[in-house]
């Protein structure tokens, strides 16, 4: 299906403002002839917010498909329940090859805290037939032996210290290879068995299971907001998001974010205080505790 680009992202109500800016940036900067097929895994998104998101695009050029977390995860799956504040929806990306329609060759996953400033068709046209995925090397961690963010127990897996480490905010996934080798279940099992070492759980699992079996992309495709690239293709708002008053990364990228947000129904949104950010983190932790008690990870 060369006439379409398949993009997947995940969002809850707290981050719907980020989702709106992301979609507008994708649509505005896509100059190719392909139709954008967008799959949004929604983790409790309010109906009125979904309706607003639906109105952001031209149906002739962009198709939005909604999936709940329950639809995105295989029945009976047990997700790793650690004590971090990362939401359980971070694991949805692992199951993209299973919830997308059969027959698709690849899919582009994007974290919701991104802005796409370049035509995604250029990225989409890359040949990844010999790789499980394409991603950008993490500019802060770089290799698995990084002391604070790498793979703490990399030696247990026979990995060399300088094995490259990628960031999972952008993944161009080879769907058939992923399914053939049962990558999702292998990653979940590995994280379950190594929770003490999995500081960034999904990223830890992906970098172990797919070590040296991924294609490195130009860093411009995943520029962290803490950097200062002149003309990045995609900005990734790691750490403090631009929806918070305490945003402390590149101010130019902050202005870019709000320039796209102005083209959405959230154009009058004001940055949130630290109380809202901490409440979100506490809610994520509570959800994991509840899941561990009642046996529900969805």
mmCIF file of C-alpha atoms in Angstrom:
data_model
loop_
_atom_site.group_PDB
_atom_site.id
_atom_site.type_symbol
_atom_site.label_atom_id
_atom_site.label_comp_id
_atom_site.label_asym_id
_atom_site.label_seq_id
_atom_site.Cartn_x
_atom_site.Cartn_y
_atom_site.Cartn_z
ATOM 1 C CA UNK A 1 0.000 0.000 0.000
ATOM 2 C CA UNK A 2 2.374 2.646 -1.309
ATOM 3 C CA UNK A 3 -0.297 5.315 -1.464
ATOM 4 C CA UNK A 4 -0.638 5.630 2.316
ATOM 5 C CA UNK A 5 1.454 6.323 5.395
ATOM 6 C CA UNK A 6 0.452 4.495 8.577
ATOM 7 C CA UNK A 7 1.184 6.362 11.823
ATOM 8 C CA UNK A 8 0.423 5.178 15.372
ATOM 9 C CA UNK A 9 0.439 7.177 18.595
ATOM 10 C CA UNK A 10 -0.927 6.759 22.121
ATOM 11 C CA UNK A 11 -2.668 9.381 24.242
ATOM 12 C CA UNK A 12 -4.757 9.969 27.354
ATOM 13 C CA UNK A 13 -6.806 13.011 28.354
ATOM 14 C CA UNK A 14 -3.923 14.668 30.167
ATOM 15 C CA UNK A 15 -1.853 14.844 26.989
ATOM 16 C CA UNK A 16 -4.614 15.577 24.470
ATOM 17 C CA UNK A 17 -3.164 19.064 23.889
ATOM 18 C CA UNK A 18 0.102 17.438 22.809
ATOM 19 C CA UNK A 19 -1.846 15.126 20.500
ATOM 20 C CA UNK A 20 -3.576 18.067 18.836
ATOM 21 C CA UNK A 21 -0.296 19.865 18.094
ATOM 22 C CA UNK A 22 1.311 16.634 16.850
ATOM 23 C CA UNK A 23 -1.489 15.939 14.369
ATOM 24 C CA UNK A 24 -1.523 19.480 13.029
ATOM 25 C CA UNK A 25 2.256 19.383 12.541
ATOM 26 C CA UNK A 26 2.055 16.083 10.637
ATOM 27 C CA UNK A 27 -0.724 17.292 8.356
ATOM 28 C CA UNK A 28 0.708 20.738 7.650
ATOM 29 C CA UNK A 29 4.182 19.479 6.771
ATOM 30 C CA UNK A 30 3.158 16.474 4.688
ATOM 31 C CA UNK A 31 3.572 17.483 1.045
ATOM 32 C CA UNK A 32 3.523 14.024 -0.534
ATOM 33 C CA UNK A 33 0.535 12.444 -2.243
ATOM 34 C CA UNK A 34 0.115 9.621 0.252
ATOM 35 C CA UNK A 35 -2.943 9.527 2.464
ATOM 36 C CA UNK A 36 -2.138 9.598 6.185
ATOM 37 C CA UNK A 37 -3.758 6.705 8.072
ATOM 38 C CA UNK A 38 -3.551 7.592 11.748
ATOM 39 C CA UNK A 39 -4.225 5.064 14.510
ATOM 40 C CA UNK A 40 -4.691 6.612 17.953
ATOM 41 C CA UNK A 41 -4.617 4.285 20.952
ATOM 42 C CA UNK A 42 -6.680 6.249 23.428
ATOM 43 C CA UNK A 43 -6.257 5.603 27.121
ATOM 44 C CA UNK A 44 -9.470 7.074 28.507
ATOM 45 C CA UNK A 45 -9.816 10.031 26.149
ATOM 46 C CA UNK A 46 -13.011 12.016 26.775
ATOM 47 C CA UNK A 47 -15.620 11.854 23.948
ATOM 48 C CA UNK A 48 -15.590 15.631 23.411
ATOM 49 C CA UNK A 49 -11.811 15.619 23.071
ATOM 50 C CA UNK A 50 -11.986 12.789 20.547
ATOM 51 C CA UNK A 51 -14.511 14.797 18.545
ATOM 52 C CA UNK A 52 -12.204 17.835 18.543
ATOM 53 C CA UNK A 53 -9.271 15.711 17.420
ATOM 54 C CA UNK A 54 -11.393 14.213 14.655
ATOM 55 C CA UNK A 55 -12.041 17.710 13.330
ATOM 56 C CA UNK A 56 -8.349 18.561 12.963
ATOM 57 C CA UNK A 57 -7.925 16.861 9.597
ATOM 58 C CA UNK A 58 -9.345 16.726 6.100
ATOM 59 C CA UNK A 59 -10.974 13.266 5.749
ATOM 60 C CA UNK A 60 -9.925 13.199 2.098
ATOM 61 C CA UNK A 61 -6.260 13.347 3.095
ATOM 62 C CA UNK A 62 -6.159 11.890 6.591
ATOM 63 C CA UNK A 63 -8.071 9.028 8.176
ATOM 64 C CA UNK A 64 -8.233 8.739 11.969
ATOM 65 C CA UNK A 65 -8.859 5.326 13.543
ATOM 66 C CA UNK A 66 -9.474 4.973 17.276
ATOM 67 C CA UNK A 67 -8.522 2.020 19.458
ATOM 68 C CA UNK A 68 -8.902 1.653 23.195
ATOM 69 C CA UNK A 69 -6.084 0.229 25.274
ATOM 70 C CA UNK A 70 -8.149 -2.948 25.596
ATOM 71 C CA UNK A 71 -8.286 -3.256 21.802
ATOM 72 C CA UNK A 72 -4.555 -2.616 21.472
ATOM 73 C CA UNK A 73 -3.392 -5.250 23.958
ATOM 74 C CA UNK A 74 -3.745 -9.013 23.416
ATOM 75 C CA UNK A 75 -6.305 -10.741 25.690
ATOM 76 C CA UNK A 76 -4.797 -11.899 28.958
ATOM 77 C CA UNK A 77 -1.507 -10.064 28.541
ATOM 78 C CA UNK A 78 0.270 -9.348 31.827
ATOM 79 C CA UNK A 79 2.164 -6.083 31.603
ATOM 80 C CA UNK A 80 5.173 -5.418 33.853
ATOM 81 C CA UNK A 81 4.018 -3.567 36.968
ATOM 82 C CA UNK A 82 6.934 -1.605 38.401
ATOM 83 C CA UNK A 83 6.864 1.337 40.816
ATOM 84 C CA UNK A 84 7.769 4.030 38.291
ATOM 85 C CA UNK A 85 5.406 6.814 37.209
ATOM 86 C CA UNK A 86 5.444 5.704 33.571
ATOM 87 C CA UNK A 87 1.896 4.889 32.422
ATOM 88 C CA UNK A 88 1.057 1.375 31.296
ATOM 89 C CA UNK A 89 0.182 2.708 27.861
ATOM 90 C CA UNK A 90 3.925 2.890 27.046
ATOM 91 C CA UNK A 91 3.651 -0.812 26.191
ATOM 92 C CA UNK A 92 1.054 -0.325 23.457
ATOM 93 C CA UNK A 93 3.821 0.349 20.917
ATOM 94 C CA UNK A 94 5.055 -3.226 21.320
ATOM 95 C CA UNK A 95 1.792 -4.647 19.993
ATOM 96 C CA UNK A 96 1.380 -2.428 16.927
ATOM 97 C CA UNK A 97 2.060 -5.333 14.515
ATOM 98 C CA UNK A 98 -0.839 -7.254 16.078
ATOM 99 C CA UNK A 99 -3.602 -4.665 16.161
ATOM 100 C CA UNK A 100 -2.987 -3.136 12.724
ATOM 101 C CA UNK A 101 -4.696 -4.674 9.672
ATOM 102 C CA UNK A 102 -2.970 -7.660 8.068
ATOM 103 C CA UNK A 103 -1.149 -6.871 4.856
ATOM 104 C CA UNK A 104 0.604 -3.727 6.054
ATOM 105 C CA UNK A 105 4.379 -3.902 5.705
ATOM 106 C CA UNK A 106 5.386 -1.199 8.150
ATOM 107 C CA UNK A 107 4.106 1.439 10.547
ATOM 108 C CA UNK A 108 5.534 4.619 12.044
ATOM 109 C CA UNK A 109 5.126 4.977 15.804
ATOM 110 C CA UNK A 110 5.459 8.479 17.299
ATOM 111 C CA UNK A 111 5.354 9.509 20.944
ATOM 112 C CA UNK A 112 2.568 12.009 21.523
ATOM 113 C CA UNK A 113 5.033 14.639 22.823
ATOM 114 C CA UNK A 114 6.487 15.315 19.391
ATOM 115 C CA UNK A 115 6.225 17.913 16.619
ATOM 116 C CA UNK A 116 6.768 16.785 13.026
ATOM 117 C CA UNK A 117 8.386 19.602 11.038
ATOM 118 C CA UNK A 118 9.358 17.641 7.927
ATOM 119 C CA UNK A 119 7.446 15.579 5.391
ATOM 120 C CA UNK A 120 7.007 12.092 6.911
ATOM 121 C CA UNK A 121 6.874 10.583 3.424
ATOM 122 C CA UNK A 122 10.677 10.926 3.244
ATOM 123 C CA UNK A 123 11.054 8.778 6.343
ATOM 124 C CA UNK A 124 8.318 6.418 5.224
ATOM 125 C CA UNK A 125 10.105 5.582 1.965
ATOM 126 C CA UNK A 126 13.155 4.113 3.737
ATOM 127 C CA UNK A 127 13.839 0.443 3.075
ATOM 128 C CA UNK A 128 13.814 -1.426 6.401
ATOM 129 C CA UNK A 129 13.235 -4.910 4.973
ATOM 130 C CA UNK A 130 16.437 -6.219 6.608
ATOM 131 C CA UNK A 131 15.746 -4.678 10.021
ATOM 132 C CA UNK A 132 13.127 -4.996 12.745
ATOM 133 C CA UNK A 133 12.883 -1.234 12.987
ATOM 134 C CA UNK A 134 14.552 2.074 12.285
ATOM 135 C CA UNK A 135 15.141 4.541 15.119
ATOM 136 C CA UNK A 136 17.382 7.397 16.220
ATOM 137 C CA UNK A 137 20.361 6.762 18.532
ATOM 138 C CA UNK A 138 19.606 8.295 21.913
ATOM 139 C CA UNK A 139 21.733 11.471 22.153
ATOM 140 C CA UNK A 140 22.038 11.241 25.938
ATOM 141 C CA UNK A 141 22.605 7.525 26.432
ATOM 142 C CA UNK A 142 24.279 6.517 23.120
ATOM 143 C CA UNK A 143 25.535 3.076 24.235
ATOM 144 C CA UNK A 144 24.236 0.336 26.528
ATOM 145 C CA UNK A 145 27.031 0.876 29.079
ATOM 146 C CA UNK A 146 25.834 4.409 29.892
ATOM 147 C CA UNK A 147 26.008 4.621 33.695
ATOM 148 C CA UNK A 148 22.698 6.350 34.383
ATOM 149 C CA UNK A 149 20.373 5.392 31.542
ATOM 150 C CA UNK A 150 21.750 2.406 29.670
ATOM 151 C CA UNK A 151 21.320 -1.339 30.172
ATOM 152 C CA UNK A 152 22.625 -1.933 33.711
ATOM 153 C CA UNK A 153 22.991 -5.666 33.213
ATOM 154 C CA UNK A 154 24.053 -5.619 29.542
ATOM 155 C CA UNK A 155 26.744 -8.229 30.247
ATOM 156 C CA UNK A 156 24.033 -10.736 31.187
ATOM 157 C CA UNK A 157 22.859 -10.622 27.569
ATOM 158 C CA UNK A 158 26.309 -10.868 26.017
ATOM 159 C CA UNK A 159 26.217 -7.279 24.761
ATOM 160 C CA UNK A 160 29.403 -5.319 24.155
ATOM 161 C CA UNK A 161 29.731 -2.074 26.179
ATOM 162 C CA UNK A 162 29.629 0.133 23.068
ATOM 163 C CA UNK A 163 26.496 -1.461 21.614
ATOM 164 C CA UNK A 164 24.417 1.459 20.226
ATOM 165 C CA UNK A 165 21.263 2.415 22.147
ATOM 166 C CA UNK A 166 18.187 3.938 20.498
ATOM 167 C CA UNK A 167 15.370 6.119 21.758
ATOM 168 C CA UNK A 168 11.892 4.581 21.388
ATOM 169 C CA UNK A 169 9.959 7.820 20.823
ATOM 170 C CA UNK A 170 10.108 7.214 17.069
ATOM 171 C CA UNK A 171 9.991 3.690 15.651
ATOM 172 C CA UNK A 172 9.612 2.783 11.986
ATOM 173 C CA UNK A 173 8.555 -0.852 12.454
ATOM 174 C CA UNK A 174 8.890 -3.818 10.106
ATOM 175 C CA UNK A 175 5.563 -5.449 10.983
ATOM 176 C CA UNK A 176 6.116 -8.890 9.433
ATOM 177 C CA UNK A 177 9.572 -9.475 10.958
ATOM 178 C CA UNK A 178 8.191 -8.347 14.326
ATOM 179 C CA UNK A 179 5.368 -10.886 14.199
ATOM 180 C CA UNK A 180 7.509 -13.702 12.827
ATOM 181 C CA UNK A 181 9.916 -13.555 15.758
ATOM 182 C CA UNK A 182 7.308 -12.797 18.455
ATOM 183 C CA UNK A 183 9.185 -9.645 19.456
ATOM 184 C CA UNK A 184 6.454 -8.187 21.690
ATOM 185 C CA UNK A 185 6.148 -11.213 23.973
ATOM 186 C CA UNK A 186 9.909 -11.618 24.143
ATOM 187 C CA UNK A 187 10.278 -8.008 25.286
ATOM 188 C CA UNK A 188 7.522 -8.280 27.895
ATOM 189 C CA UNK A 189 9.032 -11.492 29.296
ATOM 190 C CA UNK A 190 12.478 -9.891 29.462
ATOM 191 C CA UNK A 191 11.204 -6.824 31.303
ATOM 192 C CA UNK A 192 9.256 -8.999 33.736
ATOM 193 C CA UNK A 193 12.428 -10.936 34.560
ATOM 194 C CA UNK A 194 14.654 -7.861 34.882
ATOM 195 C CA UNK A 195 12.516 -5.181 36.558
ATOM 196 C CA UNK A 196 15.353 -4.030 38.809
ATOM 197 C CA UNK A 197 17.456 -3.105 35.773
ATOM 198 C CA UNK A 198 14.702 -1.752 33.520
ATOM 199 C CA UNK A 199 14.921 1.968 34.308
ATOM 200 C CA UNK A 200 13.101 2.949 31.087
ATOM 201 C CA UNK A 201 11.061 -0.272 30.804
ATOM 202 C CA UNK A 202 9.911 -0.409 27.164
ATOM 203 C CA UNK A 203 13.145 1.172 25.947
ATOM 204 C CA UNK A 204 15.191 -1.282 28.000
ATOM 205 C CA UNK A 205 13.391 -4.279 26.519
ATOM 206 C CA UNK A 206 13.564 -3.031 22.937
ATOM 207 C CA UNK A 207 17.275 -2.266 23.152
ATOM 208 C CA UNK A 208 18.110 -5.676 24.583
ATOM 209 C CA UNK A 209 15.977 -7.845 22.300
ATOM 210 C CA UNK A 210 16.771 -5.854 19.140
ATOM 211 C CA UNK A 211 20.396 -4.992 19.894
ATOM 212 C CA UNK A 212 22.336 -4.475 16.632
ATOM 213 C CA UNK A 213 19.259 -5.385 14.590
ATOM 214 C CA UNK A 214 17.927 -1.892 13.922
ATOM 215 C CA UNK A 215 18.657 0.810 11.370
ATOM 216 C CA UNK A 216 20.056 4.085 12.717
ATOM 217 C CA UNK A 217 18.296 7.204 11.425
ATOM 218 C CA UNK A 218 19.550 10.756 11.075
ATOM 219 C CA UNK A 219 19.351 12.455 14.533
ATOM 220 C CA UNK A 220 17.197 15.166 12.941
ATOM 221 C CA UNK A 221 14.290 12.685 13.032
ATOM 222 C CA UNK A 222 14.224 12.683 16.848
ATOM 223 C CA UNK A 223 15.675 15.921 18.171
ATOM 224 C CA UNK A 224 15.290 16.264 21.918
ATOM 225 C CA UNK A 225 13.880 19.585 23.086
ATOM 226 C CA UNK A 226 16.947 19.959 25.314
ATOM 227 C CA UNK A 227 19.083 20.306 22.175
ATOM 228 C CA UNK A 228 19.398 23.214 19.754
ATOM 229 C CA UNK A 229 19.329 21.874 16.206
ATOM 230 C CA UNK A 230 18.736 24.597 13.653
ATOM 231 C CA UNK A 231 16.280 22.708 11.459
ATOM 232 C CA UNK A 232 15.123 19.470 13.139
ATOM 233 C CA UNK A 233 12.751 17.146 11.307
ATOM 234 C CA UNK A 234 11.003 16.092 14.528
ATOM 235 C CA UNK A 235 11.178 17.709 17.966
ATOM 236 C CA UNK A 236 10.748 15.380 20.929
ATOM 237 C CA UNK A 237 9.648 17.111 24.136
ATOM 238 C CA UNK A 238 11.356 14.827 26.627
ATOM 239 C CA UNK A 239 11.203 15.573 30.355
ATOM 240 C CA UNK A 240 9.183 18.774 30.991
ATOM 241 C CA UNK A 241 6.509 19.127 28.307
ATOM 242 C CA UNK A 242 5.572 22.522 26.850
ATOM 243 C CA UNK A 243 2.136 22.155 28.466
ATOM 244 C CA UNK A 244 3.769 22.883 31.855
ATOM 245 C CA UNK A 245 4.819 26.190 33.371
ATOM 246 C CA UNK A 246 8.096 24.556 34.399
ATOM 247 C CA UNK A 247 9.137 23.755 30.822
ATOM 248 C CA UNK A 248 12.890 24.369 30.809
ATOM 249 C CA UNK A 249 14.115 23.209 27.419
ATOM 250 C CA UNK A 250 14.734 25.072 24.147
ATOM 251 C CA UNK A 251 12.517 28.229 24.097
ATOM 252 C CA UNK A 252 12.435 28.278 20.292
ATOM 253 C CA UNK A 253 10.905 24.796 20.238
ATOM 254 C CA UNK A 254 8.410 25.929 22.870
ATOM 255 C CA UNK A 255 7.263 28.738 20.576
ATOM 256 C CA UNK A 256 6.983 26.305 17.676
ATOM 257 C CA UNK A 257 4.735 24.056 19.742
ATOM 258 C CA UNK A 258 2.314 26.865 20.527
ATOM 259 C CA UNK A 259 2.340 28.043 16.923
ATOM 260 C CA UNK A 260 0.883 24.657 15.933
ATOM 261 C CA UNK A 261 -1.443 24.545 18.919
ATOM 262 C CA UNK A 262 -2.937 27.847 17.747
ATOM 263 C CA UNK A 263 -4.294 25.926 14.753
ATOM 264 C CA UNK A 264 -6.384 23.637 16.976
ATOM 265 C CA UNK A 265 -9.413 23.990 19.310
ATOM 266 C CA UNK A 266 -6.903 24.254 22.171
ATOM 267 C CA UNK A 267 -5.416 27.529 20.939
ATOM 268 C CA UNK A 268 -6.220 29.266 24.218
ATOM 269 C CA UNK A 269 -4.713 26.595 26.465
ATOM 270 C CA UNK A 270 -2.441 27.847 29.220
ATOM 271 C CA UNK A 271 0.533 25.931 30.656
ATOM 272 C CA UNK A 272 -0.262 23.812 33.705
ATOM 273 C CA UNK A 273 1.330 24.129 37.146
ATOM 274 C CA UNK A 274 3.494 21.516 38.840
ATOM 275 C CA UNK A 275 0.528 20.281 40.872
ATOM 276 C CA UNK A 276 -1.144 18.915 37.744
ATOM 277 C CA UNK A 277 2.071 17.242 36.614
ATOM 278 C CA UNK A 278 2.589 15.493 39.937
ATOM 279 C CA UNK A 279 -1.058 14.451 40.072
ATOM 280 C CA UNK A 280 -0.596 12.765 36.698
ATOM 281 C CA UNK A 281 2.432 10.843 37.977
ATOM 282 C CA UNK A 282 0.606 9.780 41.146
ATOM 283 C CA UNK A 283 -2.361 8.609 39.081
ATOM 284 C CA UNK A 284 -0.053 6.455 36.931
ATOM 285 C CA UNK A 285 1.473 4.833 40.012
ATOM 286 C CA UNK A 286 -1.969 4.251 41.555
ATOM 287 C CA UNK A 287 -3.146 2.572 38.356
ATOM 288 C CA UNK A 288 -0.216 0.129 38.561
ATOM 289 C CA UNK A 289 -0.915 -0.632 42.211
ATOM 290 C CA UNK A 290 -4.586 -1.222 41.416
ATOM 291 C CA UNK A 291 -3.608 -3.449 38.506
ATOM 292 C CA UNK A 292 -1.302 -5.525 40.681
ATOM 293 C CA UNK A 293 -4.059 -6.006 43.255
ATOM 294 C CA UNK A 294 -6.931 -6.769 40.878
ATOM 295 C CA UNK A 295 -4.887 -8.407 38.135
ATOM 296 C CA UNK A 296 -5.852 -5.932 35.424
ATOM 297 C CA UNK A 297 -3.166 -4.224 33.379
ATOM 298 C CA UNK A 298 -5.411 -2.436 30.930
#
